[in-house]
Coordinates of C-alpha atoms in Angstrom, one line a residue:
M51 CA 225.2 24.1 -126.8
Q52 CA 226.5 25.0 -129.7
T53 CA 227.2 29.3 -129.8
M54 CA 228.0 31.1 -132.8
T55 CA 230.6 33.3 -131.9
L56 CA 230.3 36.8 -132.4
S57 CA 233.2 39.4 -133.6
R58 CA 233.4 42.7 -130.8
K59 CA 231.6 44.9 -133.4
D60 CA 229.1 42.5 -134.0
R61 CA 228.1 41.7 -130.6
R62 CA 228.3 45.6 -129.3
R63 CA 226.0 46.2 -132.4
R64 CA 224.1 43.7 -131.5
A65 CA 223.9 44.7 -127.4
A66 CA 222.4 48.4 -129.0
K67 CA 219.5 46.8 -130.7
A68 CA 218.5 44.5 -128.0
A69 CA 218.8 47.3 -124.9
K70 CA 215.9 49.2 -126.6
L71 CA 214.3 46.6 -126.9
Y72 CA 214.5 45.2 -123.3
G73 CA 215.4 48.8 -121.6
V74 CA 219.0 46.9 -120.1
K75 CA 222.6 48.1 -121.2
G76 CA 225.1 45.7 -122.7
D77 CA 225.3 42.3 -121.8
K78 CA 222.3 42.1 -120.1
A79 CA 220.2 42.7 -122.8
L80 CA 221.9 40.7 -124.9
I81 CA 221.1 37.7 -121.9
V82 CA 217.4 38.6 -121.6
H83 CA 217.3 37.6 -125.5
Q84 CA 219.4 34.8 -125.1
A85 CA 216.5 33.9 -122.1
Y86 CA 213.9 34.3 -124.2
D87 CA 215.3 32.6 -127.2
A88 CA 215.7 29.0 -124.5
L89 CA 211.6 30.1 -122.8
F90 CA 210.4 29.9 -126.7
H91 CA 212.3 26.1 -127.3
K92 CA 211.4 25.4 -124.2
R93 CA 214.9 24.9 -121.9
L94 CA 214.2 26.0 -118.9
D95 CA 216.7 25.2 -117.2
Q96 CA 218.8 27.5 -118.8
V97 CA 215.8 30.5 -118.6
V98 CA 216.7 30.4 -115.1
E99 CA 220.1 30.2 -115.2
L100 CA 219.9 33.4 -117.9
I101 CA 217.5 35.6 -116.2
G102 CA 218.1 35.0 -112.2
P103 CA 220.6 37.2 -111.7
I104 CA 219.2 40.1 -113.5
S105 CA 215.9 39.8 -111.4
R106 CA 217.7 40.7 -108.8
S107 CA 220.1 43.6 -110.7
D108 CA 217.3 44.7 -112.2
P109 CA 214.2 44.2 -110.3
E110 CA 211.9 47.6 -111.9
N111 CA 212.6 45.7 -115.3
K112 CA 209.5 44.1 -116.6
H113 CA 211.7 41.2 -118.9
P114 CA 213.0 39.3 -116.4
W115 CA 209.5 38.8 -114.7
I116 CA 207.7 38.1 -118.1
I117 CA 210.6 35.1 -118.9
L118 CA 210.2 33.6 -115.2
G119 CA 206.4 33.6 -115.5
G120 CA 206.5 31.8 -119.2
A121 CA 208.5 29.5 -117.5
A122 CA 206.7 28.7 -114.3
L123 CA 203.6 28.5 -117.3
E124 CA 205.9 25.9 -118.8
K125 CA 205.9 24.5 -115.9
I126 CA 202.1 24.4 -115.2
D127 CA 203.0 26.5 -112.2
G128 CA 200.1 29.0 -111.9
K129 CA 200.6 29.9 -108.3
T130 CA 204.4 31.1 -109.2
A131 CA 203.6 32.4 -112.9
K132 CA 200.8 34.1 -110.4
V133 CA 203.6 35.7 -108.4
F134 CA 206.0 36.8 -111.5
F135 CA 202.8 38.5 -113.8
E136 CA 202.0 40.1 -111.1
Q137 CA 205.7 41.1 -110.5
A138 CA 206.1 42.6 -114.4
L139 CA 202.3 44.1 -114.2
A140 CA 203.5 46.2 -111.5
I141 CA 206.2 47.2 -113.9
A142 CA 203.8 48.0 -116.7
P143 CA 200.0 47.3 -116.1
R144 CA 199.0 47.9 -119.6
D145 CA 201.1 45.2 -121.2
P146 CA 199.5 42.4 -123.1
V147 CA 202.1 40.2 -122.6
I148 CA 201.7 40.9 -119.0
L149 CA 198.0 40.2 -118.8
G150 CA 198.0 37.6 -121.2
G151 CA 200.4 35.6 -119.2
L152 CA 199.1 36.4 -115.9
A153 CA 195.8 35.5 -117.3
K154 CA 197.1 31.6 -118.4
A155 CA 198.1 31.9 -114.6
H156 CA 194.8 32.0 -113.2
V157 CA 193.5 29.1 -116.0
L158 CA 195.6 26.6 -114.5
D159 CA 194.7 27.8 -110.4
A160 CA 191.4 27.4 -111.9
E161 CA 190.5 30.6 -111.2
V162 CA 187.8 31.4 -115.0
E163 CA 186.4 34.5 -113.8
P164 CA 189.6 37.1 -112.7
A165 CA 191.6 34.9 -116.2
T166 CA 188.3 36.1 -118.6
L167 CA 188.4 39.4 -117.5
L168 CA 192.8 39.2 -117.9
M169 CA 192.1 37.9 -121.0
E170 CA 189.7 41.2 -122.2
K171 CA 192.0 43.6 -120.7
A172 CA 194.7 41.8 -122.7
F173 CA 193.0 42.1 -126.0
A174 CA 191.9 46.0 -125.6
A175 CA 195.9 46.5 -125.1
G176 CA 196.4 45.0 -128.2
N177 CA 197.6 41.0 -127.2
D178 CA 196.3 39.0 -130.9
D179 CA 198.3 36.0 -128.9
K180 CA 195.7 33.5 -131.0
G181 CA 196.4 30.3 -128.7
L182 CA 195.3 33.2 -125.6
I183 CA 192.3 33.8 -128.2
N184 CA 191.1 30.8 -128.8
L185 CA 191.2 29.6 -124.9
Y186 CA 189.2 32.8 -123.6
L187 CA 186.5 31.8 -126.4
E188 CA 186.4 28.2 -124.9
L189 CA 186.0 29.6 -121.1
M190 CA 183.1 31.6 -121.9
T191 CA 181.8 29.7 -124.2
R192 CA 181.3 27.0 -121.0
L193 CA 180.5 30.0 -119.6
G194 CA 177.7 30.4 -121.6
R195 CA 179.1 33.8 -122.8
G196 CA 179.4 33.2 -126.2
L197 CA 177.9 36.1 -127.5
K198 CA 180.7 38.5 -125.5
S199 CA 183.3 36.7 -126.7
V200 CA 182.9 37.5 -130.2
D201 CA 182.4 41.2 -128.9
V202 CA 185.7 40.7 -127.6
V203 CA 187.8 39.6 -129.8
G204 CA 186.2 40.0 -132.7
Q205 CA 187.9 43.2 -133.7
V206 CA 191.1 41.2 -132.5
I207 CA 190.4 38.2 -135.1
L208 CA 189.3 40.6 -138.4
K209 CA 193.2 42.3 -138.0
L210 CA 194.3 39.2 -137.8
N211 CA 192.6 37.8 -141.0
D212 CA 192.9 34.2 -139.6
A213 CA 190.7 31.6 -141.4
N214 CA 190.0 29.2 -138.2
L215 CA 189.2 31.4 -136.1
S216 CA 186.5 33.9 -138.3
Y217 CA 185.3 30.0 -138.8
R218 CA 185.4 29.5 -134.8
L219 CA 183.2 32.7 -134.4
A220 CA 180.8 32.1 -136.8
S221 CA 180.3 28.6 -134.8
I222 CA 180.1 30.3 -131.7
L223 CA 177.0 32.7 -132.9
T224 CA 175.3 30.0 -134.8
D225 CA 175.2 27.5 -131.4
T226 CA 173.6 30.8 -129.5
D227 CA 171.1 31.5 -132.7
E228 CA 172.9 34.5 -133.9
T229 CA 172.5 33.5 -137.0
N230 CA 173.0 36.9 -138.8
K231 CA 176.2 37.6 -137.6
A232 CA 177.9 34.5 -138.1
V233 CA 177.0 34.8 -142.4
F234 CA 180.2 37.2 -141.8
W235 CA 182.5 35.0 -140.0
F236 CA 181.2 32.3 -142.1
N237 CA 181.7 34.1 -145.7
R238 CA 185.3 35.5 -144.2
A239 CA 186.7 32.3 -143.1
Y240 CA 185.6 30.4 -147.1
L241 CA 187.0 33.7 -148.2
L242 CA 190.1 33.5 -146.4
E243 CA 190.6 29.3 -146.9
P244 CA 188.5 28.7 -149.5
E245 CA 190.2 24.8 -150.0
K246 CA 188.6 23.5 -146.1
E247 CA 185.6 21.9 -146.4
D248 CA 184.3 22.9 -143.1
H249 CA 184.7 26.1 -144.8
Q250 CA 183.0 25.4 -147.9
V251 CA 180.3 23.8 -145.3
G252 CA 180.3 27.0 -143.4
R253 CA 179.2 28.9 -147.1
L254 CA 177.1 26.8 -147.1
R255 CA 175.3 27.3 -143.4
A256 CA 175.9 31.6 -144.2
L257 CA 173.4 30.6 -147.4
L258 CA 171.0 29.1 -145.5
F259 CA 171.4 32.0 -142.6
S260 CA 170.6 35.1 -144.8
R261 CA 167.3 32.4 -146.7
K262 CA 169.3 32.3 -149.8
F263 CA 167.0 28.6 -149.9
E264 CA 167.8 28.1 -153.7
D265 CA 171.6 29.1 -153.3
V266 CA 171.9 26.5 -150.9
E267 CA 170.5 23.9 -153.2
G268 CA 171.9 24.0 -155.9
L269 CA 175.5 24.3 -153.6
A270 CA 174.3 21.9 -151.3
L271 CA 174.0 19.0 -154.6
E272 CA 176.7 20.0 -155.6
L273 CA 179.3 19.4 -152.3
L274 CA 176.9 16.5 -151.4
E275 CA 179.5 14.6 -154.6
T276 CA 182.9 16.3 -154.4
I277 CA 183.3 16.7 -150.2
S278 CA 183.7 14.0 -147.6
N279 CA 181.4 15.9 -144.8
R280 CA 178.2 14.8 -146.3
D281 CA 175.9 14.7 -143.2
D282 CA 176.6 18.7 -142.8
V283 CA 175.8 19.7 -145.9
M284 CA 172.5 16.9 -145.6
T285 CA 170.6 18.9 -142.7
I286 CA 171.8 22.5 -144.1
Y287 CA 169.9 21.0 -147.5
L288 CA 166.6 19.3 -145.6
M289 CA 166.6 22.9 -143.9
A290 CA 166.9 24.6 -146.5
M291 CA 163.8 22.5 -148.0
R292 CA 161.5 22.6 -145.3
L293 CA 162.3 26.4 -145.5
L294 CA 160.9 26.1 -149.4
G295 CA 158.0 24.3 -148.6
K296 CA 159.3 21.0 -150.5
Y297 CA 158.0 18.5 -148.0
D298 CA 158.9 15.1 -150.1
V299 CA 162.3 15.9 -150.1
V300 CA 162.9 16.3 -147.0
S301 CA 161.1 13.2 -146.0
D302 CA 162.9 11.5 -149.3
Y303 CA 166.2 11.8 -148.2
C304 CA 165.4 11.6 -144.1
D305 CA 164.9 8.1 -144.9
T306 CA 167.0 6.9 -147.7
F307 CA 170.0 9.0 -146.9
E308 CA 172.6 7.2 -145.1
F309 CA 173.9 9.4 -141.9
T310 CA 177.0 8.8 -141.0
D311 CA 177.4 10.7 -137.7
I312 CA 174.0 9.7 -135.2
K313 CA 173.8 13.3 -133.9
A314 CA 173.8 14.6 -137.6
Y315 CA 170.9 11.7 -138.2
A316 CA 169.1 12.8 -135.2
L317 CA 168.9 16.3 -136.2
A318 CA 167.0 15.5 -139.8
R319 CA 164.6 13.5 -137.5
G320 CA 163.8 15.9 -135.2
L321 CA 163.3 18.5 -138.7
M322 CA 160.6 15.8 -139.3
A323 CA 159.3 16.7 -136.2
N324 CA 158.9 20.4 -137.8
V325 CA 157.6 19.3 -141.2
Y326 CA 155.1 17.0 -139.4
Q327 CA 154.1 20.6 -137.8
D328 CA 154.1 22.3 -140.7
L329 CA 151.8 19.7 -142.4
G330 CA 149.2 19.2 -139.7
Q331 CA 149.6 15.7 -138.5
W332 CA 149.4 16.1 -135.1
K333 CA 149.8 12.0 -134.1
R334 CA 153.4 11.8 -135.8
V335 CA 154.9 15.3 -133.6
E336 CA 155.6 13.0 -130.5
A337 CA 157.4 10.3 -132.1
A338 CA 159.7 12.1 -134.8
Y339 CA 160.8 13.7 -131.5
R340 CA 160.2 11.1 -129.1
E341 CA 162.9 9.0 -132.0
A342 CA 165.2 12.1 -132.7
M343 CA 165.6 12.2 -129.1
H344 CA 166.9 8.5 -128.3
I345 CA 168.9 8.8 -131.4
A346 CA 171.4 11.5 -130.0
G347 CA 171.4 9.9 -126.7
E348 CA 171.8 13.6 -125.4
P349 CA 169.6 16.5 -124.3
G350 CA 170.1 19.7 -125.7
K351 CA 168.9 21.6 -128.9
I352 CA 166.2 18.6 -129.9
S353 CA 164.8 18.2 -126.4
K354 CA 164.5 21.9 -125.5
A355 CA 162.2 22.0 -128.5
F356 CA 160.0 19.1 -128.1
G357 CA 159.6 21.1 -124.7
V358 CA 158.2 24.1 -126.4
Y359 CA 156.2 21.6 -128.9
K360 CA 155.1 20.2 -125.4
Y361 CA 154.4 24.1 -124.0
C362 CA 152.2 25.1 -126.9
E363 CA 150.0 22.5 -126.3
R364 CA 149.6 23.5 -123.0
E365 CA 151.1 19.9 -121.2
F366 CA 153.7 22.2 -119.1
S367 CA 154.6 19.4 -116.8
D368 CA 155.6 16.8 -119.4
G369 CA 157.1 19.9 -121.3
F370 CA 159.2 21.0 -118.9
A371 CA 160.8 18.2 -118.1
H372 CA 162.5 18.0 -121.9
Y373 CA 163.2 22.1 -121.7
S374 CA 164.8 21.7 -118.7
D375 CA 167.6 19.9 -120.9
R376 CA 168.0 23.2 -122.9
F377 CA 171.8 23.4 -121.3
S378 CA 174.6 21.7 -120.8
A379 CA 175.8 20.1 -118.1
Q380 CA 178.8 22.1 -117.6
S381 CA 176.6 25.3 -117.3
R382 CA 173.7 23.7 -115.0
K383 CA 177.0 22.9 -112.4
H384 CA 176.8 27.2 -112.1
I385 CA 173.3 27.2 -112.0
P386 CA 171.3 23.6 -110.9
L387 CA 167.6 23.2 -112.1
G388 CA 167.6 23.4 -108.1
N389 CA 168.1 26.2 -107.7
A390 CA 164.5 27.4 -109.6
A391 CA 162.7 24.6 -107.1
A392 CA 160.1 26.0 -104.2
E393 CA 161.7 25.6 -101.2
N394 CA 164.7 27.3 -102.4
L395 CA 163.1 30.3 -104.1
K396 CA 160.7 30.9 -100.6
N397 CA 163.6 31.2 -98.9
L398 CA 166.1 33.1 -100.4
P399 CA 165.9 37.0 -99.8
R400 CA 167.8 38.0 -102.9
I401 CA 167.8 36.0 -106.4
H402 CA 169.8 37.0 -109.2
L403 CA 167.5 35.9 -111.6
M404 CA 169.8 35.2 -115.4
G405 CA 168.4 36.4 -118.8
E406 CA 168.5 33.9 -121.7
Q407 CA 167.5 33.6 -124.9
G408 CA 166.5 37.2 -127.2
I409 CA 165.2 40.3 -125.9
G410 CA 160.8 39.1 -127.2
D411 CA 161.5 36.2 -125.2
Q412 CA 162.9 37.4 -121.7
L413 CA 160.0 40.2 -121.7
A414 CA 157.6 36.7 -121.8
L415 CA 159.5 34.9 -119.1
L416 CA 159.5 38.3 -117.0
S417 CA 155.8 37.0 -116.7
L418 CA 156.7 34.1 -114.9
L419 CA 157.6 36.1 -112.3
R420 CA 153.4 36.5 -111.2
V421 CA 153.3 32.5 -110.7
A422 CA 156.5 31.5 -109.4
P423 CA 156.9 31.0 -105.8
I424 CA 158.8 34.4 -105.3
D425 CA 157.2 37.0 -102.7
L426 CA 158.0 40.4 -104.8
E427 CA 157.2 42.7 -101.5
K428 CA 159.9 41.0 -99.4
T429 CA 162.4 39.1 -101.8
E430 CA 165.3 41.6 -103.8
V431 CA 165.1 40.5 -107.4
I432 CA 167.9 41.3 -109.8
Y433 CA 167.7 40.4 -113.0
I434 CA 170.9 40.3 -115.1
S435 CA 170.7 40.3 -118.8
D436 CA 171.6 42.6 -121.9
S437 CA 172.7 46.4 -121.3
R438 CA 169.6 47.2 -123.5
F439 CA 167.5 46.4 -120.6
E440 CA 168.1 48.9 -117.9
S441 CA 165.7 51.7 -119.7
V442 CA 163.1 49.6 -119.8
L443 CA 163.1 48.1 -116.3
Q444 CA 163.5 50.9 -114.4
S445 CA 159.8 51.3 -113.7
N446 CA 158.5 47.9 -113.9
L447 CA 155.2 46.3 -111.6
F448 CA 157.4 43.6 -110.6
G449 CA 159.7 45.9 -108.9
V450 CA 162.5 44.2 -110.0
D451 CA 166.1 45.1 -110.3
F452 CA 168.2 45.2 -113.3
L453 CA 172.0 44.7 -113.8
S454 CA 173.9 44.2 -116.6
Q455 CA 175.2 41.0 -118.2
D456 CA 179.1 43.0 -118.2
R457 CA 178.8 44.7 -115.1
F458 CA 177.7 41.3 -113.5
F459 CA 180.6 39.3 -114.6
S460 CA 182.9 41.9 -114.7
E461 CA 182.8 43.3 -111.0
P462 CA 183.5 41.3 -107.6
R463 CA 180.0 40.7 -105.7
S464 CA 179.2 38.3 -103.1
L465 CA 177.0 35.9 -104.1
Q466 CA 175.4 32.4 -102.7
A467 CA 175.3 29.4 -105.0
N468 CA 171.9 29.1 -105.2
E469 CA 171.1 33.0 -105.5
L470 CA 171.3 31.9 -108.9
V471 CA 168.3 30.9 -110.8
Y472 CA 167.5 30.7 -114.6
L473 CA 164.8 32.7 -116.0
G474 CA 163.2 29.8 -118.6
D475 CA 163.4 27.6 -115.3
L476 CA 160.3 29.1 -113.8
S477 CA 158.2 27.8 -116.8
Q478 CA 157.6 24.9 -114.2
Y479 CA 155.2 26.7 -112.3
L480 CA 152.8 27.4 -115.5
D481 CA 151.7 23.4 -114.8
N482 CA 147.8 23.9 -112.9
T483 CA 148.1 27.5 -113.2
D484 CA 144.9 29.8 -113.6
P485 CA 146.1 31.0 -117.1
T486 CA 144.7 34.4 -116.3
A487 CA 147.1 34.3 -113.3
I488 CA 150.1 35.8 -115.8
Q489 CA 148.0 37.9 -117.1
G490 CA 148.9 41.8 -117.5
A491 CA 151.1 44.7 -118.2
Y492 CA 154.1 45.1 -115.8
L493 CA 156.3 48.1 -117.8
V494 CA 155.7 51.6 -117.7
A495 CA 157.0 53.6 -120.6
N496 CA 158.3 57.0 -119.8
E497 CA 155.7 59.7 -119.4
G498 CA 158.1 62.7 -120.6
R499 CA 159.1 60.1 -123.5
V500 CA 156.1 58.0 -124.6
A501 CA 154.2 62.4 -124.6
H502 CA 157.3 63.9 -127.1
F503 CA 156.8 60.9 -129.7
K504 CA 152.8 61.7 -129.2
K505 CA 153.2 65.0 -130.1
K506 CA 155.8 64.7 -132.8
Y507 CA 154.0 62.4 -134.3
Q508 CA 150.6 63.8 -134.3
T509 CA 151.7 67.2 -135.9
L510 CA 153.1 64.5 -138.8
A511 CA 149.2 62.6 -138.9
K512 CA 147.2 65.8 -138.8
G513 CA 144.1 64.0 -137.3
R514 CA 145.2 61.2 -139.2
P515 CA 145.7 57.3 -137.7
I516 CA 149.0 57.0 -136.6
I517 CA 150.0 52.6 -137.2
G518 CA 152.8 51.0 -136.4
V519 CA 153.6 48.1 -138.1
A520 CA 157.0 45.8 -137.9
W521 CA 157.2 43.4 -140.3
N522 CA 160.2 40.8 -140.7
S523 CA 162.3 38.3 -138.9
A524 CA 165.5 38.7 -140.1
S525 CA 166.7 35.7 -138.8
L526 CA 166.0 32.4 -140.0
I527 CA 164.2 31.3 -137.2
G528 CA 161.7 33.9 -137.8
H529 CA 161.1 33.2 -141.6
M530 CA 157.9 31.8 -142.1
R531 CA 156.7 34.2 -139.3
S532 CA 157.8 37.3 -141.7
L533 CA 156.1 39.1 -144.8
P534 CA 156.6 41.3 -147.0
L535 CA 156.5 45.3 -146.4
I536 CA 153.9 46.0 -149.2
D537 CA 151.7 43.2 -147.7
I538 CA 151.5 44.2 -144.0
L539 CA 150.1 48.1 -145.2
A540 CA 147.0 46.0 -146.4
C541 CA 145.8 46.1 -143.1
I542 CA 146.4 49.6 -143.2
P543 CA 143.4 52.3 -143.4
D544 CA 143.9 55.1 -147.2
E545 CA 146.3 58.4 -145.6
A546 CA 147.2 56.7 -142.7
L547 CA 150.4 57.6 -141.4
V548 CA 152.5 55.0 -140.7
I549 CA 155.4 54.7 -138.4
N550 CA 158.5 52.3 -139.5
L551 CA 158.6 50.1 -136.0
Q552 CA 161.1 47.1 -137.8
Y553 CA 164.5 47.2 -136.9
N554 CA 167.5 47.5 -139.9
A555 CA 164.5 47.6 -142.6
S556 CA 165.4 47.8 -146.0
P557 CA 164.9 51.7 -147.8
A558 CA 164.6 49.9 -150.8
E559 CA 161.7 48.2 -149.6
I560 CA 160.3 51.0 -148.1
R561 CA 160.8 53.2 -151.0
A562 CA 159.2 50.4 -153.1
A563 CA 156.0 50.2 -150.6
S564 CA 155.6 54.0 -150.7
E565 CA 154.8 53.8 -154.5
I566 CA 152.3 50.8 -154.5
R567 CA 150.9 53.0 -151.4
P568 CA 151.1 56.6 -151.9
D569 CA 148.7 57.6 -149.7
L570 CA 150.6 56.2 -147.1
D571 CA 153.4 58.0 -145.6
I572 CA 156.0 55.8 -144.1
F573 CA 157.9 57.4 -141.3
D574 CA 161.1 56.0 -140.0
D575 CA 162.3 57.5 -136.4
K576 CA 165.7 58.0 -136.6
E577 CA 165.9 59.3 -133.2
V578 CA 164.5 55.3 -132.0
N579 CA 167.2 52.5 -132.0
Q580 CA 166.5 49.6 -130.3
M581 CA 170.0 48.5 -130.2
K582 CA 171.0 50.8 -128.2
D583 CA 167.8 52.1 -126.3
L584 CA 164.4 50.2 -125.7
G585 CA 163.3 52.6 -123.2
N586 CA 163.1 55.2 -126.2
F587 CA 161.6 51.7 -128.0
A588 CA 158.7 51.0 -125.2
A589 CA 157.7 55.1 -125.4
Q590 CA 157.5 55.1 -129.1
I591 CA 155.0 51.8 -129.0
M592 CA 152.7 53.8 -125.9
A593 CA 152.9 56.7 -128.6
L594 CA 150.9 55.2 -130.9
D595 CA 146.8 54.3 -132.1
R596 CA 147.6 51.3 -133.2
V597 CA 150.4 48.8 -133.6
I598 CA 150.6 45.7 -136.7
T599 CA 153.3 43.4 -136.7
I600 CA 154.2 40.0 -136.6
D601 CA 155.4 37.6 -134.0
N602 CA 158.9 39.2 -133.0
T603 CA 160.0 41.7 -130.2
T604 CA 157.6 44.5 -131.3
A605 CA 154.5 41.7 -130.0
H606 CA 156.0 41.5 -126.7
F607 CA 156.9 45.0 -125.8
C608 CA 153.4 46.4 -126.8
G609 CA 152.3 42.8 -124.5
A610 CA 154.8 43.5 -122.1
L611 CA 153.4 47.3 -122.1
G612 CA 149.4 46.3 -122.0
H613 CA 149.5 48.8 -125.7
P614 CA 145.1 49.0 -125.9
D615 CA 145.2 47.8 -129.7
S616 CA 148.0 45.4 -131.1
H617 CA 147.5 43.1 -133.2
V618 CA 149.7 40.6 -134.2
L619 CA 150.0 38.1 -136.7
I620 CA 150.4 34.2 -135.9
P621 CA 152.0 31.2 -138.3
I622 CA 150.8 28.3 -138.0
G623 CA 152.9 25.0 -138.0
S624 CA 155.8 24.9 -136.3
E625 CA 156.5 28.5 -136.2
T626 CA 154.0 29.2 -133.8
M627 CA 155.1 30.2 -130.9
W628 CA 153.9 28.2 -127.3
Y629 CA 153.0 31.8 -125.9
W630 CA 149.8 31.9 -128.0
G631 CA 148.7 28.4 -128.1
R632 CA 147.5 26.4 -131.3
S633 CA 144.5 28.5 -131.8
G634 CA 141.7 31.3 -131.5
P635 CA 142.1 34.7 -131.1
V636 CA 142.9 35.5 -127.2
D637 CA 145.9 36.6 -126.0
T638 CA 146.1 34.1 -123.4
W639 CA 149.7 35.1 -122.5
Y640 CA 149.5 39.5 -121.8
G641 CA 146.0 39.3 -122.0
N642 CA 145.7 42.3 -124.3
L643 CA 147.3 41.3 -127.3
H644 CA 144.9 40.7 -130.7
L645 CA 146.3 37.6 -132.2
H646 CA 144.9 37.1 -136.1
R647 CA 146.4 33.3 -137.6
Q648 CA 147.0 32.1 -141.0
T649 CA 144.6 29.1 -141.5
Q650 CA 147.0 28.2 -144.5
L651 CA 150.3 27.5 -143.8
R652 CA 152.5 30.4 -145.6
D653 CA 149.8 32.3 -147.3
W654 CA 149.1 35.8 -144.4
V655 CA 146.2 36.6 -147.0
N656 CA 143.2 35.5 -144.4
P657 CA 145.4 36.8 -141.0
V658 CA 145.9 40.2 -143.0
E659 CA 142.4 40.6 -143.8
S660 CA 141.2 39.8 -140.6
V661 CA 143.4 43.1 -139.1
Y662 CA 142.2 45.2 -141.7
R663 CA 137.8 43.6 -140.5
F664 CA 138.9 44.5 -137.1
G665 CA 139.1 48.7 -137.5
G666 CA 139.9 49.1 -141.4
D667 CA 138.5 52.8 -141.3
S668 CA 139.3 53.5 -138.1

């Protein structure tokens, strides 16, 4: 090995600099530096030879233990690496490098939970190692905690200005149906590296998620001429065309476009199942789904979509056979389907019920506790979900306890493998069940908060009716369930006090609507923030005379709370949620909602008039 001969002066200068860096004096500091260099170049025998003596002479210095831990990681020796990094951690418990190294050591020993917790501490302490970030994202995605991983590393990636990591976050958010949040990261990846094809497709996807369908149409046709990954471009284009109602275009391209990726072709065929539902061509729907699943060759989102379609048709047994495939095999290793079997549920003294999907869906699915073979008086049921649920579940008629996802995954606890159950797996018990068995309110809003909001709104209303409205689902999947604020205000009688229940409502849209309907007072209560406190939101709803909403979280709150005068605008076609069935004004899920359905796709005139006729003068 060649070495560079240094003058005595240069050696002293370097030693002084190294001493400040590594906390040891003289030649020892230079040796530590050489050991780090040897580790970087994977000269592992030299690493041990250099740093071994210093680990004995200066055991309170963290650097020898970091270097030895790093060498053990290179040798794929997790146990030894843990010993060295734990020694370092005792010296510097908040060091980001040590925390990251110890996390990797736990990964080598297949200790995933301690590893992810240490990674989170490392990132919080300032670790911005891209390899560690990628490893963390991979582990958390496999564990089904993609959303949390984005929250943990988002700011770190923002500071790194890394296009590939930005794109990866966008992809995770897309897979977890958080399409609004994905828009920022797709656009950021494109801004940082616009020449990469993946980022160009990501930009197109961001336009789709932003519901700029005409822009998608123009850009997609351009990219189809220039990009090699034409399959993804075509599937995004077809989604936009379907949402624009250009069904002939969708059908023609699904039949004629030459897909090279079998999964992309399967998605296109699955999209045709949505088209047939939108057009009311019901006899063709099932065949399209089955063709798509056959082409895909594996369960997943198409299988789940077919299961949901069957649920909407009230064919629960056949539906569950497909709906149960909504999770990957990896997720099912942690929470197998068998955990929700009747013979298991009946004998468990305690169940950890794992929340899934969005807030509204979780509220609906919790009603399944009424038909599941669980003795709620004898069995301790702990619901695991978003921390926002805690305040609203404090009083519930099921007697369910609550534990936030963060606490569940971060705090050590003793669990039996068979007591973890996915909430949606309880839907198998809908088959051959009396529809009324599931009905009834189960949430109880805080009486003091209800009284507070009622007094506030009655003071503002001065005897006028107090009506809450929610009109928009900002996500792509809720596009066809949404309508403009001014259209939903046609349901409202003159001079009413309108309470805005729409999260993240556009101030400009509210101002424009107020100019058209100056007789209405539209009040946006800043005291309520649905993203922080759902208990407050529940109390707000129960303080209202009437609620008029699209099919969103507000509708499910009204149902779970038993609000007596709630009206839900329901779309037809593929966007009809399975809880409501295909037809009729009767709410067969909660039992207290009034359903007002479209009679023509994309036309809200009839349901709006139906709500007004129900009691427009009240």
